[in-house]
XYZ file of C-alpha atoms in Angstrom:
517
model
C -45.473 1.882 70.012
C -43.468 3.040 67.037
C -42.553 6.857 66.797
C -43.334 8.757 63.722
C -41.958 11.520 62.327
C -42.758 13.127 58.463
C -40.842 14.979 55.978
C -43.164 17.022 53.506
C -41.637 17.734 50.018
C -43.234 19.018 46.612
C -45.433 16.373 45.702
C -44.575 13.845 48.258
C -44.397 13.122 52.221
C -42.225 10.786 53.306
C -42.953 9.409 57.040
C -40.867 7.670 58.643
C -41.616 5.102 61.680
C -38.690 4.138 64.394
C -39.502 0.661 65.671
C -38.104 -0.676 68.582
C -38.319 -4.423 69.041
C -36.889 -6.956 71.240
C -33.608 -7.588 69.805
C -33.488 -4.205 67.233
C -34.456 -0.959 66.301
C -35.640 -0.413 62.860
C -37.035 2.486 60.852
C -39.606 2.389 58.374
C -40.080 4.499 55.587
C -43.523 5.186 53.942
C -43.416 7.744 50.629
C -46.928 9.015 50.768
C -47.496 10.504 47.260
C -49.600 13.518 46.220
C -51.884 12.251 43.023
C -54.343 15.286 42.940
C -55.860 18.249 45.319
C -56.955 17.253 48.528
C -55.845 13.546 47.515
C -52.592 11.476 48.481
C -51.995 8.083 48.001
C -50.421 6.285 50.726
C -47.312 3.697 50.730
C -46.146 4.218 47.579
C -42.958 2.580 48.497
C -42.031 0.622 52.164
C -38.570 0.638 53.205
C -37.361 -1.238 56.162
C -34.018 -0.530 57.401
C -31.924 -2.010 60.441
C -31.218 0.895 62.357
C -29.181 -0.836 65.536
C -29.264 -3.890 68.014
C -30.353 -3.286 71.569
C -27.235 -3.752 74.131
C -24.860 -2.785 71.058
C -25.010 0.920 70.542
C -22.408 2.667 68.384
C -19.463 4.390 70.545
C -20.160 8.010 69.172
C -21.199 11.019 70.331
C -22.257 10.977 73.917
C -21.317 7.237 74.132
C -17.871 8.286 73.050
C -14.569 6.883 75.021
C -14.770 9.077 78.045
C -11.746 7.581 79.736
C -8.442 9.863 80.264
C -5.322 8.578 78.680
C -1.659 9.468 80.279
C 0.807 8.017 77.886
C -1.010 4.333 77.283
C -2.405 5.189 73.657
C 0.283 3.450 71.411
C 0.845 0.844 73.590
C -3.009 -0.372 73.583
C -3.216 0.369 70.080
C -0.041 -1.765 69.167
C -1.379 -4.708 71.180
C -4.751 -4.320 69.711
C -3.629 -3.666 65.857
C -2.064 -7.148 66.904
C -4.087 -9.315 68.045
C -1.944 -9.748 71.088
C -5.202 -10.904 73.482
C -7.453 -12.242 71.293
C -8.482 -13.047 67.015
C -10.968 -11.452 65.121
C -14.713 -12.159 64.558
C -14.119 -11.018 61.170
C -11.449 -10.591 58.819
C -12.512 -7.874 55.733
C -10.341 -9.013 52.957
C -10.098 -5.087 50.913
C -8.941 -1.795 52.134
C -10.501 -0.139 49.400
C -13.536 2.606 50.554
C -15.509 -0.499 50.936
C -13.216 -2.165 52.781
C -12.866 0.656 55.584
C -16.377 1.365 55.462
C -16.891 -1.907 57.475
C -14.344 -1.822 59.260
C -15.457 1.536 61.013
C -18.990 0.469 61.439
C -17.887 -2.588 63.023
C -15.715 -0.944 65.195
C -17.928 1.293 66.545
C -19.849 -1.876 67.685
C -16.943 -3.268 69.255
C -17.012 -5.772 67.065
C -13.298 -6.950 66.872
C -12.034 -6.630 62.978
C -8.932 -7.069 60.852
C -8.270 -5.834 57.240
C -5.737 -6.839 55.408
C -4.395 -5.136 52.213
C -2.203 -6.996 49.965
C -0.608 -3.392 48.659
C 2.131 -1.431 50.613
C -0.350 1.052 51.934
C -3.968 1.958 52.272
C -5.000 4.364 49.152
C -2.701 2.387 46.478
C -5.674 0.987 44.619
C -6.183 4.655 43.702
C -2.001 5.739 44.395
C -0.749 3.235 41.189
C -3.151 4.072 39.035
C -2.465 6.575 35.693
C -1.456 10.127 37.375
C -4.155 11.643 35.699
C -6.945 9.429 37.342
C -9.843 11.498 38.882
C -13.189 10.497 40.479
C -15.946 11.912 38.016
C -18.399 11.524 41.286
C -18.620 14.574 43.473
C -16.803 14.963 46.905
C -20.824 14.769 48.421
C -21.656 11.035 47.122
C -18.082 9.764 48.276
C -18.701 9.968 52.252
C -16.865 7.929 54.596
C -19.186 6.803 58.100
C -18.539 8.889 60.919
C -15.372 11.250 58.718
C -16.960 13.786 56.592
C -14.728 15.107 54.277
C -13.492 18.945 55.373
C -15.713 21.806 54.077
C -13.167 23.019 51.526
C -12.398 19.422 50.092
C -12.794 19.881 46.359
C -16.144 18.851 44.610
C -13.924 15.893 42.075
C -11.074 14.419 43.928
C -8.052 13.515 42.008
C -6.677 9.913 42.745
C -3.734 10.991 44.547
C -5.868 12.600 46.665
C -8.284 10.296 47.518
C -5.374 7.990 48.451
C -4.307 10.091 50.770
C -7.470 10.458 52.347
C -8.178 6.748 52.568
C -4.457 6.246 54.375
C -5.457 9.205 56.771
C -8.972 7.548 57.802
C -7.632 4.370 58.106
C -5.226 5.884 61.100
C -7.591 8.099 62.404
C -10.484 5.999 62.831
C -8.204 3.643 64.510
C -8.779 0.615 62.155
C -6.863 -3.017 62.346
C -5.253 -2.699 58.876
C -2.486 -5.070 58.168
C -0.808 -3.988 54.485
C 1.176 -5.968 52.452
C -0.781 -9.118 53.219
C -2.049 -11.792 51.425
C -4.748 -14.114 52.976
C -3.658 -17.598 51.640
C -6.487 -19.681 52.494
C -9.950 -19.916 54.369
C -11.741 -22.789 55.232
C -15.000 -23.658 57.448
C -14.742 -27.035 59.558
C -15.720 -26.643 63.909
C -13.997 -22.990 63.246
C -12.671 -21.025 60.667
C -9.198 -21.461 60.074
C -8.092 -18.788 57.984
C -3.922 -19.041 57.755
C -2.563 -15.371 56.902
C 1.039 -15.039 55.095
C 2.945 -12.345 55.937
C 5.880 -10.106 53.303
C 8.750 -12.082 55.302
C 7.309 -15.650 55.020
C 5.828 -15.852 58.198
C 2.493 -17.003 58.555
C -0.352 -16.334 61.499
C -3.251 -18.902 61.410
C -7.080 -17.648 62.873
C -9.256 -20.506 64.214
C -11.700 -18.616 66.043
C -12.868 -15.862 63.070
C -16.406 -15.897 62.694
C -17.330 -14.171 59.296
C -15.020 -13.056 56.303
C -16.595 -10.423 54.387
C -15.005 -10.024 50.830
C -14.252 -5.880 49.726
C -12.132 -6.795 47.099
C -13.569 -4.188 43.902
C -15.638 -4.186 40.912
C -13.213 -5.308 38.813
C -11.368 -8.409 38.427
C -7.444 -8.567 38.772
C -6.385 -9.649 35.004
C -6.734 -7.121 32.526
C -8.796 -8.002 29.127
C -6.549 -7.882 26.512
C -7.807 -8.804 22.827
C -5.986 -11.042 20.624
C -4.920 -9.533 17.149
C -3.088 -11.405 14.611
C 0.125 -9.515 14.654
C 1.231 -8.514 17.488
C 4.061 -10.608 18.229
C 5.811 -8.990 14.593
C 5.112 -5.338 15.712
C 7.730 -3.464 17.098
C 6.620 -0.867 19.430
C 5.451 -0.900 23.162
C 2.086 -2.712 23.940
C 0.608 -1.856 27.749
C -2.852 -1.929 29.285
C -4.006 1.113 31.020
C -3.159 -0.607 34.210
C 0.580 -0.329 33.354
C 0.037 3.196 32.468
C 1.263 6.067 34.394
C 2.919 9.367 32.712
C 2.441 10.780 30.120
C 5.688 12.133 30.023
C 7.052 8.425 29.045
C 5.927 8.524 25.663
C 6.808 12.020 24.599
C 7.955 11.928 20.743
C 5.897 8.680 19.993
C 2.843 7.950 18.280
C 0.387 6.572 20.384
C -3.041 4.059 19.708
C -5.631 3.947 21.907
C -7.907 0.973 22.241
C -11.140 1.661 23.412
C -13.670 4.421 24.248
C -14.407 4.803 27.472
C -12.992 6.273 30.554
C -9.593 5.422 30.485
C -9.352 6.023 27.231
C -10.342 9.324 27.486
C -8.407 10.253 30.527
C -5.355 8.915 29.489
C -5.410 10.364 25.491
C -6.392 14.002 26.983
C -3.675 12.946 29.225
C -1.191 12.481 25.986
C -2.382 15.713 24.275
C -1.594 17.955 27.348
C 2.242 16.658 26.614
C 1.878 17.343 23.089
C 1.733 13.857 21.784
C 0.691 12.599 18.697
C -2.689 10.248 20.252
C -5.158 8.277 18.285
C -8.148 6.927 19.928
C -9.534 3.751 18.270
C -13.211 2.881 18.780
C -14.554 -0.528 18.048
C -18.025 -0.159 19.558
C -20.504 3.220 20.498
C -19.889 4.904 23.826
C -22.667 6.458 26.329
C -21.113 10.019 26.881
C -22.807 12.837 29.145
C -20.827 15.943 30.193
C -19.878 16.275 33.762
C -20.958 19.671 34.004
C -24.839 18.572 33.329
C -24.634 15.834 35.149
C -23.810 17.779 38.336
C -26.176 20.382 37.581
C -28.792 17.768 37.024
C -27.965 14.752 39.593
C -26.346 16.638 42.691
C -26.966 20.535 42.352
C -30.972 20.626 43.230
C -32.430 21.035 39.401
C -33.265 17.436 39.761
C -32.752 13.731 40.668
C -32.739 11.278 42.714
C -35.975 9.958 43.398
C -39.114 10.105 40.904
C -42.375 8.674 42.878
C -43.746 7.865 39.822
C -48.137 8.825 40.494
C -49.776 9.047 37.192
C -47.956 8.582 33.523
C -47.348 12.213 33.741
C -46.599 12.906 37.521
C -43.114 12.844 39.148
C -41.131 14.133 41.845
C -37.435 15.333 41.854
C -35.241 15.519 44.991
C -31.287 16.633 45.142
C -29.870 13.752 47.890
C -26.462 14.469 47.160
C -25.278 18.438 47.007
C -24.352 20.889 49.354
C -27.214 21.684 50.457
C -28.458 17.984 50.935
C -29.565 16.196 53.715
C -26.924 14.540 55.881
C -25.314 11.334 53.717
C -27.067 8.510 56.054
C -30.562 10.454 55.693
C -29.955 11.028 52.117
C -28.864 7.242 51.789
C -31.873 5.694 53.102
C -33.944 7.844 51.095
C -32.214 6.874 47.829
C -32.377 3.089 49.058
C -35.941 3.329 49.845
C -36.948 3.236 45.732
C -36.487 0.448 43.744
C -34.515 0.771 40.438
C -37.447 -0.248 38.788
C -38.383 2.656 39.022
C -35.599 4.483 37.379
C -35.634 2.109 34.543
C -38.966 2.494 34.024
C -38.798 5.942 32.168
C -37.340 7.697 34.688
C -33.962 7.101 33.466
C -34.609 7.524 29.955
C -36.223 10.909 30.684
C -32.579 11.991 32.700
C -30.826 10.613 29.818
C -32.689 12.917 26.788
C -32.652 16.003 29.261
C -29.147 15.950 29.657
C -28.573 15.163 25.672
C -30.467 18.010 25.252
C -28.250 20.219 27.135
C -25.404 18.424 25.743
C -26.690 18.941 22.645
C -23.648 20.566 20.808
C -21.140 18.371 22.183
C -22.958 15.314 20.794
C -23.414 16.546 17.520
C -19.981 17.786 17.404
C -19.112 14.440 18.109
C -21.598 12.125 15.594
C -19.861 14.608 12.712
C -16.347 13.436 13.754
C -17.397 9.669 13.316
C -17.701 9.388 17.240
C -20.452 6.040 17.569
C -22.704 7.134 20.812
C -25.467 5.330 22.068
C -28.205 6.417 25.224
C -27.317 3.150 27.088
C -29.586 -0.207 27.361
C -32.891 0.880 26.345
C -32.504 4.707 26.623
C -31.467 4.859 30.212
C -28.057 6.566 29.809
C -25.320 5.166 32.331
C -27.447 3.895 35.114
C -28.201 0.198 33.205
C -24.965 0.234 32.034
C -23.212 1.009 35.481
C -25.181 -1.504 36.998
C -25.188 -4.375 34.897
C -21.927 -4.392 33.658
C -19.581 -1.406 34.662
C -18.494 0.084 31.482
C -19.235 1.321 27.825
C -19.378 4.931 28.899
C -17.589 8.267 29.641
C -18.423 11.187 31.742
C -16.919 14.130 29.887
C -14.300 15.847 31.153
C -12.823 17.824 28.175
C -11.520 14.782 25.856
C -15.254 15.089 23.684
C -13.973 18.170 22.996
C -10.264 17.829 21.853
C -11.817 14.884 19.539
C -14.086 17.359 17.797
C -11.127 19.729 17.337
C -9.466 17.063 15.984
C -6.653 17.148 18.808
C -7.328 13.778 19.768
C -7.259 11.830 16.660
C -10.358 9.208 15.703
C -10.553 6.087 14.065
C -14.062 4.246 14.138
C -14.996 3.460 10.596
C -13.171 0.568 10.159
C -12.554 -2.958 12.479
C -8.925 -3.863 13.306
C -7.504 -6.314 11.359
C -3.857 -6.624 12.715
C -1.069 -5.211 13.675
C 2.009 -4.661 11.469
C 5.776 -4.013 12.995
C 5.312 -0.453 12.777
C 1.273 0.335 13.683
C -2.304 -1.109 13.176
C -3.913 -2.236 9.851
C -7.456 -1.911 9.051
C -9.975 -3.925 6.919
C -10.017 -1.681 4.784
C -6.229 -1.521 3.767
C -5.902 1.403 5.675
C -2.855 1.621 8.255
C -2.336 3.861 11.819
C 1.658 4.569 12.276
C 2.360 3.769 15.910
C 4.764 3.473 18.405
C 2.578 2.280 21.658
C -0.570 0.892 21.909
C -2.509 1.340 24.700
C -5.705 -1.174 25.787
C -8.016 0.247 27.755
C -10.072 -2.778 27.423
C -10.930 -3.559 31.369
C -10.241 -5.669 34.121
C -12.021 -8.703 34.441
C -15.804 -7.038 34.292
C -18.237 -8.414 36.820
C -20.637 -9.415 34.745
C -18.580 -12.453 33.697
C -19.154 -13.525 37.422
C -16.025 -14.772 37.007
C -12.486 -12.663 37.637
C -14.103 -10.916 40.198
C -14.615 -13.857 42.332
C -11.055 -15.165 41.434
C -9.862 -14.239 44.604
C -12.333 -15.436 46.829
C -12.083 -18.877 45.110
C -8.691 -19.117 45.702
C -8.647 -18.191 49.040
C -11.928 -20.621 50.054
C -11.983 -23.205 47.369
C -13.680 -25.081 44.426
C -16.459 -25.781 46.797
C -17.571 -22.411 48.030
C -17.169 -21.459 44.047
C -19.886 -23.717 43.666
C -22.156 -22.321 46.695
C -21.681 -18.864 46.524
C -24.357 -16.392 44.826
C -23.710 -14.235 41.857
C -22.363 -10.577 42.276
C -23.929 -7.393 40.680
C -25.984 -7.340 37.536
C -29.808 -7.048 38.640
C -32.276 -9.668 40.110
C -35.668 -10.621 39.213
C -37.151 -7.396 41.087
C -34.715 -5.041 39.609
C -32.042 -4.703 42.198
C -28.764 -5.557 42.442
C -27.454 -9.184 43.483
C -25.044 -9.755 46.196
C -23.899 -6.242 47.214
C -23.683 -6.188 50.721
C -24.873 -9.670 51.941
C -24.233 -13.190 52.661
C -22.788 -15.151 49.358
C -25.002 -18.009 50.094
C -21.953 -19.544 52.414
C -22.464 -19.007 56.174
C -19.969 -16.798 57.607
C -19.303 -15.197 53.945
C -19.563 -11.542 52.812
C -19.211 -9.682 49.998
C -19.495 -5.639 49.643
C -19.249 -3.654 46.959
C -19.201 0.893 47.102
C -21.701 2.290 44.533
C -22.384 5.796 45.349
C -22.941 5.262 48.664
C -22.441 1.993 51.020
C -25.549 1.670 51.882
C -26.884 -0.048 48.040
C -27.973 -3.320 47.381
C -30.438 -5.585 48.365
C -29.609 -6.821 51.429
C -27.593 -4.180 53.749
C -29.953 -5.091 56.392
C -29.242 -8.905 56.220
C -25.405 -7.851 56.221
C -25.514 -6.564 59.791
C -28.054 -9.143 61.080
C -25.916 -12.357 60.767
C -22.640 -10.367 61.695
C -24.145 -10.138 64.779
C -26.032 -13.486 65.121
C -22.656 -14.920 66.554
């Protein structure tokens, strides 16, 4: 019989039912929804979530390595970071927070996994980015399984950071990574042969991995660079923000812009804080919220994350993600246990105006300095955005502000026409002096369903391009495709991080057929 236990919260009661089957243990939960007094309405929403396989419990707690060690630590893990005894079931191609994510749960299964980086060192996806690079999402929705960040850890990590923290994990959670790798090929005959090059030429070749599971980013690897007539006469420095790193490069130049997003922002508040003539150019509007009110309203208690949506006019607020939230993997499988359908369907749009009503001066301040915003795909702020393609907005950090002091320059009235040797020229006739031009124009976005599978066609072939299911963007029901299940090729993965690692529509499906083998 299943065991039940309930958690009663303003307007809601969420119970929640541990199964135990043959082969699993799952847990259910039911949001039972208060409509009116004395009355609730039951099942609201029905989450089921694989919880853990029977004869495979996770090696924490009181099921942690008991055993006393006397000097044979680095020799075991030496032998075991290389394969000395035995290959993989499953390679995780990504050492990204994704990437490690997997690798930890897996390990505490005793499921025997590699990781291989092609960078120098676990963290460099965040280590070579601009200097100035911070995560705009708060210390609380960036957990790692079983490694909670330290008490003191600041609530927005900067990049460097992070790295570090992701390098540090990797070693003390004990995890296979091999850096400065490059998995060459992957194919599925009897086994799996899966060759693996090496920085000195050698090469290793698997035949007995089982499943590959792809953690490779949101982004693609080629940056989107627009074509302007032009550019091969002018005579300064063109870059994308991925070759951007200092400010302190460009100090005496003029400097353009392109785009009006995140990067943008970072890296022309970035320029102004060296005391360099910056111009942001914006082609196209912008979703911007602050990142004060978004705390205050998304992860400090005033509201979010789930509405249980009653009556036209009844909701429920609950803060997942905050200091004084539940712990992450309760907090997770609350937030995965409501459809986004929900959110888009006025929940979202009601976020969105309350927090452009307490942003209300620093919107205004922008729309009189020519700034184009918008409130996202049909009035839902970032969420649609985030999810269906990745980009077109900003969470403000202080660069809103230096545009409406004019500190940042603007220039959004007018398309580009094409460069000249010494700056850009307008439609209008008019003319920007510069000396660099910076895109910030992307990587490859995801919702090409293109770039971002670049690397898993080249590793597994025209034929598994042809197979494999789409990646982000939302199904037919609302949620998102791909993240964190099969690709529609046995044995194939791919994971994505979005908030926390449990999103997506299939997590349970994930862990089911790694362990089917």
């Amino acid at each position: 019989m299943p065991t039940t236990r309930s958690i009663s919260v303003i307007g809601i009661t969420q119970l929640r039912v541990d199964y135990a089957g043959e082969f699993c243990k799952r847990i259910g939960l039911w949001s039972c929804a208060y409509s009116a007094p004395g009355r609730w309405q039951l099942a609201h929403c029905i989450l089921s979530n694989l919880e853990g396989l029977k004869g495979f419990p996770k090696r924490v707690g009181i099921l942690r390595n008991p055993d006393i060690n006397h000097g044979l630590w680095a020799a075991q893990r030496k032998r075991e970071a290389a394969f000395e005894d035995k290959e993989p079931t499953v390679m995780v191609v990504g050492a990204g927070q994704g990437g490690l994510a997997v690798v930890a749960r897996l390990k505490m299964l005793d499921v025997s996994t590699l990781i291989t980086k092609k960078n120098k060192r676990v963290g460099d996806n965040w280590r070579n980015r601009y200097k100035a690079l911070c995560l705009h999402n708060p210390v609380w929705a960036n957990q790692l399984p079983y490694f909670p960040f330290p008490s003191n850890w600041p609530v927005f990590s900067s990049a460097d950071k992070i790295a570090g923290w992701l390098e540090y994990y990797g070693e003390a959670m004990e995890l296979n990574v091999s850096t400065s790798c490059k998995v060459s090929n992957a194919v599925r005959d009897e086994a799996l042969g899966q060759p693996q090059s090496y920085p000195d030429g050698r090469q290793r070749i698997f035949k007995n991995i089982k499943h590959i599971v792809f953690t490779t980013g949101f982004n693609g690897s080629q940056p989107n660079i627009p074509l302007f007539p032009g550019t091969d006469s002018f005579k300064g420095q063109i870059l994308h923000s991925s070759q951007y790193k200092l400010a302190s490069e460009y100090i005496g130049k003029k400097v353009v812009v392109i785009g009006a997003c995140t990067s943008a922002h970072d890296i022309a508040t970035d320029l102004h804080r060296m005391g360099i003539d910056v111009t942001m150019y914006q082609r196209s509007s912008t979703y911007v919220m602050s990142a004060k009110n978004k705390l205050q309203v998304y992860f400090s208690g005033l509201l979010f994350i789930i509405r249980v949506i009653i009556s036209l006019c009844s909701s429920y607020y609950l803060a997942l993600y905050s200091e004084n939230s539940p712990p992450t993997d309760v907090s997770d499988l609350m937030s995965a246990s409501f459809p986004n359908s929900f959110s888009v369907q006025g929940f979202s749009q009601q976020m969105t105006d309350l927090i452009a009503d307490m942003d209300k001066d620093l919107l205004e301040g922008l729309s009189k300095r020519g700034f184009k915003l918008n409130k996202g795909i049909n009035g839902t702020g970032g969420m649609m955005l985030y999810l269906t393609s990745g980009a077109w907005y900003y969470l403000d950090t202080g660069a809103s502000q230096l545009i409406i002091d004019r500190k940042i320059k603007l220039k959004s009235d007018r398309l580009l026409q094409s460069f000249t040797e010494k700056g850009l020229r307008f439609e209008d006739g008019s003319e920007i002096p510069a000396d660099v031009v910076v895109y910030t124009t992307g990587e490859g976005f995801i919702t090409s369903y293109g770039d971002a599978h670049t690397v898993i066609c080249q590793i597994c072939g025209d034929q598994v391009a042809k197979q494999r299911k789409d990646v982000w963007g939302l199904n037919a029901e609302g949620e998102l495709r791909g993240s964190w299940r099969d690709m529609g090729v046995p044995g194939l993965f791919y994971t994505m991080v979005f908030g926390s690692s449990n999103q997506g529509d299939g997590r349970k499906e994930f862990w089911t057929e790694i362990f089917e083998s």
